[in-house]
């Protein structure tokens, strides 16, 4: 099925205003439509009861509100974690998003790209390369899908983290517009502090984030404390080595006054030694930050194994003793699939819907607060 017209989720408020005016409608209709989309979470113009019929018809003929089709769902943790594989309408691409429900918050982990060009050694998404960037509308549609589900239980999305598939900093404009739309007080009104962008270390993106007027959370996937190892695990490090990455992280702290989260995926005998922990503590000393330790989630065709539990705890202890706050991400089961594309892989190879005990998605109690 090919969908035509404009995706209203792609538009800023001003963009919607312009569209409405171009259609010969009064300006105030934009606020009404925005309210229906982002406050009432409606996708069918017929339900927009305070709009005149001709405008509802225009909306149906010339526009649509998101076009993602959920094609597979996996739940874990007694239904508190739900991973959905979405398919795009016009090019039938698939990518995934995850909802994680806690006592005090409901976090959506969104994808920013279909595939990823960065080819990190331990990441399933990177194996397939980049297919394309997601649009602003496709990013927002992921959040809205879960927001509608939650609303049935009178619950709300409280946090959005860009830790799904792709590198958000390489699709900055679309990601940023999605954040602006969801933050807009006339509609979804999710506070800027409720968003976290996770990056493999795209320095210009971090610098841009540092200077944006909206103060959004930053997570950096560190994964190695020296350039030699980081070059191996994350080829992007050759372009933006640790010296530049740390300088950008400091700039972010200076400009925003917010601490940075560093993600560190622990792979057995690769980056989990005492020496690595000491180096990490030294690298981060003095910075306003926090480390999330994530035992590696094994992926097919890749020999890396998760670090044994005692090493994870040892790593944490060394960081803490070195004055660096560190938590282990285990709240969602021992296997954590932080956007590493496993659901998509299964679906693409098997072509069937899977449910049950697939790897759950992890989030520490600390992220996105
Ligand atoms: N590109 C961004 C966001 C997507 S990756 C980034 O790099 O931050 C989100 C997180 O998943 C990163 O912290 C990454 O290091 C982690 N991750 C990727 N593959 C993983 C695996 N096999 N096991 C555990 N975590 C993984």
Coordinates of C-alpha atoms and ligand atoms in Angstrom, one line a residue:
X1 CA 0.0 0.0 0.0
X2 CA 1.4 3.4 -1.0
X3 CA 0.2 6.4 1.0
X4 CA 0.2 9.8 -0.6
X5 CA 0.0 13.3 0.7
X6 CA 1.7 15.0 3.6
X7 CA 2.4 13.2 6.8
X8 CA 1.1 15.7 9.4
X9 CA 3.6 14.2 11.9
X10 CA 6.4 15.6 9.8
X11 CA 5.3 19.2 10.2
X12 CA 6.2 21.7 12.9
X13 CA 3.4 23.7 14.3
X14 CA 4.3 26.5 11.9
X15 CA 4.4 24.0 9.1
X16 CA 0.9 22.8 9.9
X17 CA -0.3 26.4 10.1
X18 CA 1.1 27.1 6.7
X19 CA -0.5 24.0 5.3
X20 CA -3.9 24.9 6.7
X21 CA -3.6 28.4 5.3
X22 CA -2.5 27.1 1.9
X23 CA -5.7 25.0 1.9
X24 CA -7.8 28.1 2.4
X25 CA -8.6 27.5 6.0
X26 CA -8.5 29.9 8.9
X27 CA -5.3 29.9 11.0
X28 CA -7.0 28.7 14.2
X29 CA -7.7 25.4 12.6
X30 CA -4.0 24.5 13.0
X31 CA -4.2 24.6 16.8
X32 CA -7.3 22.4 16.7
X33 CA -5.7 19.8 14.5
X34 CA -2.5 19.9 16.5
X35 CA -4.6 19.3 19.6
X36 CA -6.4 16.3 18.1
X37 CA -3.1 14.8 16.9
X38 CA -0.9 15.4 19.9
X39 CA -3.3 15.6 22.8
X40 CA -6.2 13.4 21.8
X41 CA -3.9 11.0 19.9
X42 CA -6.4 10.8 17.0
X43 CA -5.3 9.5 13.6
X44 CA -8.6 9.6 11.7
X45 CA -9.7 13.0 10.7
X46 CA -13.3 11.8 11.0
X47 CA -12.9 11.9 14.7
X48 CA -11.9 15.6 14.7
X49 CA -15.4 16.6 15.6
X50 CA -14.9 20.3 15.9
X51 CA -13.6 20.6 12.3
X52 CA -15.9 21.4 9.4
X53 CA -16.6 18.6 6.9
X54 CA -14.6 20.2 4.1
X55 CA -11.5 20.4 6.2
X56 CA -11.9 16.8 7.4
X57 CA -12.1 15.8 3.7
X58 CA -9.0 17.8 2.8
X59 CA -7.2 16.1 5.6
X60 CA -8.3 12.7 4.3
X61 CA -7.4 13.4 0.7
X62 CA -4.2 15.4 1.1
X63 CA -2.7 14.2 4.3
X64 CA -2.2 11.4 6.8
X65 CA -1.2 11.0 10.4
X66 CA 1.7 8.5 10.6
X67 CA 1.8 5.3 8.6
X68 CA 3.6 2.7 10.6
X69 CA 2.2 -0.8 10.6
X70 CA 3.1 -3.0 13.6
X71 CA 4.1 -6.4 12.1
X72 CA 5.4 -8.2 15.1
X73 CA 5.3 -7.8 18.8
X74 CA 7.3 -9.4 21.6
X75 CA 6.6 -9.0 25.2
X76 CA 8.8 -9.8 28.2
X77 CA 8.9 -9.1 31.9
X78 CA 5.3 -10.0 32.4
X79 CA 4.2 -7.6 29.7
X80 CA 6.1 -4.6 31.1
X81 CA 8.5 -4.6 28.2
X82 CA 7.0 -4.6 24.7
X83 CA 9.1 -4.6 21.6
X84 CA 7.3 -3.8 18.3
X85 CA 8.6 -4.3 14.7
X86 CA 7.2 -1.6 12.5
X87 CA 6.9 -1.6 8.8
X88 CA 6.8 1.6 6.7
X89 CA 3.9 2.0 4.2
X90 CA 5.7 3.2 1.2
X91 CA 8.9 1.2 1.1
X92 CA 8.1 -1.7 3.4
X93 CA 11.1 -1.2 5.5
X94 CA 11.2 -2.6 9.0
X95 CA 12.6 -1.3 12.3
X96 CA 11.8 -1.7 15.9
X97 CA 10.8 0.3 19.0
X98 CA 10.4 -0.7 22.6
X99 CA 8.1 0.3 25.5
X100 CA 9.4 -0.2 29.0
X101 CA 7.0 0.3 31.8
X102 CA 8.1 0.9 35.4
X103 CA 6.3 1.9 38.5
X104 CA 7.1 5.5 38.0
X105 CA 7.6 5.9 34.3
X106 CA 6.9 4.6 30.8
X107 CA 9.8 4.9 28.5
X108 CA 9.7 4.5 24.7
X109 CA 13.0 3.6 23.0
X110 CA 12.8 4.8 19.5
X111 CA 14.8 4.1 16.3
X112 CA 16.2 7.0 14.3
X113 CA 17.4 5.2 11.2
X114 CA 16.6 2.0 9.3
X115 CA 19.9 0.2 9.7
X116 CA 23.0 2.1 10.7
X117 CA 26.3 3.1 8.9
X118 CA 28.6 2.9 11.9
X119 CA 29.2 -0.9 12.0
X120 CA 30.1 -1.2 15.7
X121 CA 31.6 -4.7 16.2
X122 CA 29.0 -6.0 18.7
X123 CA 25.8 -4.4 17.2
X124 CA 23.3 -6.3 15.0
X125 CA 21.9 -3.2 13.4
X126 CA 25.3 -2.1 12.1
X127 CA 25.8 -5.4 10.3
X128 CA 23.3 -4.5 7.6
X129 CA 24.6 -1.0 7.0
X130 CA 22.3 2.0 6.6
X131 CA 19.1 1.7 4.6
X132 CA 17.8 5.2 5.2
X133 CA 17.1 7.8 7.8
X134 CA 13.7 7.8 9.4
X135 CA 11.6 10.9 8.9
X136 CA 10.4 13.1 11.7
X137 CA 6.9 11.6 11.2
X138 CA 8.2 8.0 11.5
X139 CA 10.1 8.9 14.7
X140 CA 7.0 10.5 16.2
X141 CA 4.7 7.7 15.1
X142 CA 6.7 5.3 17.2
X143 CA 6.0 7.3 20.3
X144 CA 2.4 7.9 19.4
X145 CA 1.8 4.2 18.9
X146 CA 2.7 3.4 22.4
X147 CA 1.1 6.6 23.8
X148 CA -2.2 5.4 22.3
X149 CA -1.8 2.0 23.9
X150 CA -0.9 3.5 27.2
X151 CA -3.9 5.8 27.1
X152 CA -6.2 2.8 27.0
X153 CA -5.0 2.2 30.6
X154 CA -5.0 6.0 31.4
X155 CA -1.2 6.0 31.3
X156 CA 1.2 8.2 29.4
X157 CA 4.6 8.1 27.8
X158 CA 6.9 9.8 30.3
X159 CA 10.4 9.4 28.6
X160 CA 11.7 9.0 25.1
X161 CA 15.2 7.6 24.5
X162 CA 16.9 7.4 21.2
X163 CA 18.5 4.1 21.8
X164 CA 16.8 2.0 19.1
X165 CA 18.2 1.3 15.7
X166 CA 20.5 3.9 14.1
X167 CA 22.6 6.8 15.1
X168 CA 20.4 9.7 16.0
X169 CA 23.2 12.3 15.5
X170 CA 23.5 11.3 11.9
X171 CA 19.8 12.2 11.4
X172 CA 19.9 15.2 13.7
X173 CA 17.4 17.4 11.9
X174 CA 14.6 14.8 11.8
X175 CA 15.3 13.8 15.4
X176 CA 15.4 17.3 16.6
X177 CA 12.1 18.2 14.9
X178 CA 10.5 15.1 16.5
X179 CA 11.7 16.3 19.9
X180 CA 10.4 19.8 19.3
X181 CA 7.0 18.5 18.2
X182 CA 6.6 16.2 21.2
X183 CA 7.9 18.9 23.5
X184 CA 5.4 21.5 22.2
X185 CA 3.2 22.7 25.1
X186 CA 0.1 22.9 22.8
X187 CA 0.1 19.2 22.4
X188 CA 2.1 16.2 23.7
X189 CA 4.0 18.5 26.0
X190 CA 6.8 16.1 27.1
X191 CA 9.4 18.1 29.0
X192 CA 12.8 18.4 27.4
X193 CA 14.4 16.6 30.2
X194 CA 12.4 13.5 29.4
X195 CA 14.3 13.0 26.1
X196 CA 17.7 11.3 25.9
X197 CA 19.8 11.1 22.7
X198 CA 22.3 8.3 22.7
X199 CA 25.3 8.5 20.3
X200 CA 28.2 6.4 19.4
X201 CA 30.2 9.6 19.5
X202 CA 29.4 11.9 16.6
X203 CA 31.2 14.9 17.9
X204 CA 29.6 17.6 15.8
X205 CA 26.2 16.3 16.9
X206 CA 27.2 16.5 20.6
X207 CA 28.4 20.0 20.0
X208 CA 25.2 21.0 18.4
X209 CA 23.2 19.4 21.2
X210 CA 25.2 21.4 23.7
X211 CA 24.2 24.6 22.0
X212 CA 20.5 23.9 21.5
X213 CA 18.2 26.0 23.5
X214 CA 16.2 22.9 24.6
X215 CA 18.2 20.9 27.2
X216 CA 17.9 17.3 26.2
X217 CA 19.7 14.4 27.9
X218 CA 22.9 13.0 26.3
X219 CA 24.1 9.4 26.5
X220 CA 27.4 8.4 24.9
X221 CA 28.2 4.8 24.0
X222 CA 31.8 4.6 25.3
X223 CA 32.5 0.9 25.3
X224 CA 36.3 1.3 25.5
X225 CA 38.6 3.6 27.4
X226 CA 41.4 3.9 24.9
X227 CA 41.6 4.7 21.2
X228 CA 43.2 1.4 20.1
X229 CA 40.4 -0.7 21.5
X230 CA 37.7 1.8 20.7
X231 CA 38.9 1.9 17.0
X232 CA 38.4 -1.8 16.9
X233 CA 35.0 -1.9 18.5
X234 CA 33.6 1.3 17.1
X235 CA 35.1 2.4 13.7
X236 CA 33.7 5.8 14.2
X237 CA 36.4 6.4 16.8
X238 CA 38.9 6.8 14.0
X239 CA 37.1 9.8 12.9
X240 CA 36.3 11.2 16.4
X241 CA 38.9 9.8 18.8
X242 CA 38.4 9.9 22.6
X243 CA 40.2 13.3 23.0
X244 CA 37.6 15.0 20.8
X245 CA 34.8 13.0 22.2
X246 CA 35.6 13.9 25.8
X247 CA 36.0 17.6 24.8
X248 CA 32.6 17.5 23.3
X249 CA 31.1 15.8 26.3
X250 CA 32.6 18.6 28.6
X251 CA 31.2 21.2 26.3
X252 CA 27.8 19.6 26.7
X253 CA 28.1 19.6 30.5
X254 CA 29.3 23.3 30.5
X255 CA 26.5 24.5 28.4
X256 CA 23.6 22.5 29.9
X257 CA 24.8 21.9 33.5
X258 CA 23.5 18.3 33.0
X259 CA 25.5 15.2 33.5
X260 CA 26.4 12.9 30.7
X261 CA 25.5 9.1 30.8
X262 CA 28.2 6.9 29.4
X263 CA 27.1 3.5 28.2
X264 CA 29.6 0.7 28.5
X265 CA 28.7 -2.7 26.9
X266 CA 30.8 -5.3 28.6
X267 CA 32.2 -8.1 26.5
X268 CA 34.1 -11.0 28.0
X269 CA 37.9 -10.7 27.6
X270 CA 37.5 -7.7 25.3
X271 CA 36.9 -4.6 27.4
X272 CA 36.1 -5.9 30.9
X273 CA 39.5 -6.2 32.6
X274 CA 40.6 -4.4 35.8
X275 CA 42.9 -2.3 33.7
X276 CA 40.0 -1.2 31.4
X277 CA 38.0 -0.2 34.4
X278 CA 40.9 1.8 35.9
X279 CA 41.4 3.5 32.5
X280 CA 37.7 4.3 32.3
X281 CA 37.7 5.8 35.8
X282 CA 40.8 7.9 34.8
X283 CA 39.2 9.0 31.5
X284 CA 36.0 10.2 33.2
X285 CA 37.5 11.6 36.4
X286 CA 36.3 15.1 37.2
X287 CA 33.4 15.0 34.6
X288 CA 29.8 15.4 35.7
X289 CA 28.7 12.0 34.5
X290 CA 27.3 8.5 35.2
X291 CA 28.2 5.2 33.7
X292 CA 25.7 2.5 32.7
X293 CA 27.3 -0.9 32.5
X294 CA 25.5 -3.3 30.1
X295 CA 26.5 -6.9 29.9
X296 CA 26.8 -7.6 26.1
X297 CA 23.8 -9.2 24.5
X298 CA 25.2 -11.9 22.1
X299 CA 24.2 -11.5 18.5
X300 CA 24.2 -14.1 15.8
X301 CA 27.5 -14.4 13.8
X302 CA 29.5 -12.6 16.4
X303 CA 31.8 -14.3 18.8
X304 CA 31.6 -11.8 21.6
X305 CA 30.2 -13.1 24.9
X306 CA 28.8 -11.2 27.8
X307 CA 31.1 -10.5 30.7
X308 CA 30.6 -12.9 33.6
X309 CA 28.6 -11.3 36.4
X310 CA 31.6 -11.0 38.8
X311 CA 33.5 -9.0 36.3
X312 CA 30.6 -6.7 35.7
X313 CA 30.5 -6.1 39.4
X314 CA 34.3 -5.7 39.6
X315 CA 34.2 -3.1 36.8
X316 CA 31.5 -1.3 38.7
X317 CA 33.4 -1.4 42.0
X318 CA 36.6 0.0 40.4
X319 CA 34.6 2.9 38.8
X320 CA 32.9 3.7 42.1
X321 CA 36.1 3.6 44.0
X322 CA 37.6 5.9 41.4
X323 CA 34.8 8.4 42.2
X324 CA 32.7 7.6 39.1
X325 CA 29.0 6.7 39.6
X326 CA 28.1 3.5 37.9
X327 CA 25.0 1.3 37.7
X328 CA 24.5 -2.1 36.1
X329 CA 21.6 -2.3 33.7
X330 CA 19.9 -5.5 34.8
X331 CA 16.4 -4.3 35.6
X332 CA 15.0 -6.0 32.6
X333 CA 16.4 -9.5 32.8
X334 CA 19.9 -10.6 32.2
X335 CA 19.7 -10.3 28.4
X336 CA 19.5 -6.8 27.2
X337 CA 18.9 -5.9 23.6
X338 CA 19.6 -2.2 23.5
X339 CA 18.3 -1.6 20.0
X340 CA 20.6 -4.1 18.4
X341 CA 18.1 -5.1 15.7
X342 CA 17.4 -8.6 16.8
X343 CA 13.7 -8.6 16.3
X344 CA 14.1 -7.2 12.8
X345 CA 16.8 -9.9 12.1
X346 CA 14.4 -12.7 13.1
X347 CA 11.5 -11.3 11.2
X348 CA 13.6 -10.8 8.1
X349 CA 15.1 -14.3 8.1
X350 CA 12.1 -16.3 9.4
X351 CA 9.3 -14.0 8.0
X352 CA 7.1 -15.1 10.8
X353 CA 5.7 -13.5 13.9
X354 CA 7.6 -14.4 17.0
X355 CA 6.3 -14.0 20.5
X356 CA 7.6 -15.1 23.8
X357 CA 11.0 -15.0 25.4
X358 CA 13.1 -13.0 23.1
X359 CA 15.7 -10.8 24.6
X360 CA 14.2 -8.0 26.6
X361 CA 15.4 -4.5 26.3
X362 CA 17.3 -2.9 29.1
X363 CA 17.2 0.5 30.7
X364 CA 18.8 1.5 33.9
X365 CA 16.9 3.2 36.6
X366 CA 18.9 6.2 35.7
X367 CA 18.2 7.0 32.1
X368 CA 16.0 9.7 30.8
X369 CA 15.0 10.9 34.3
Ligands
LIG1 N1 23.8 4.7 17.8 C1 23.5 5.1 19.1 C2 22.1 4.5 19.6 C3 21.8 3.1 19.2 S1 22.7 1.8 20.1 C4 24.6 4.7 20.1 O1 25.5 4.1 19.7 O2 24.5 5.1 21.2 C5 22.1 1.9 21.7 C6 22.9 1.2 22.7 O3 22.9 -0.2 22.5 C7 24.4 1.6 22.7 O4 24.8 2.0 24.0 C8 25.1 0.4 22.2 O5 26.4 0.4 22.7 C9 24.2 -0.7 22.8 N2 24.4 -2.0 22.1 C10 24.6 -2.2 20.8 N3 24.7 -3.6 20.6 C11 24.6 -4.2 21.8 C12 24.7 -5.5 22.2 N4 25.0 -6.5 21.4 N5 24.6 -5.8 23.5 C13 24.3 -4.8 24.4 N6 24.2 -3.5 24.1 C14 24.4 -3.2 22.8

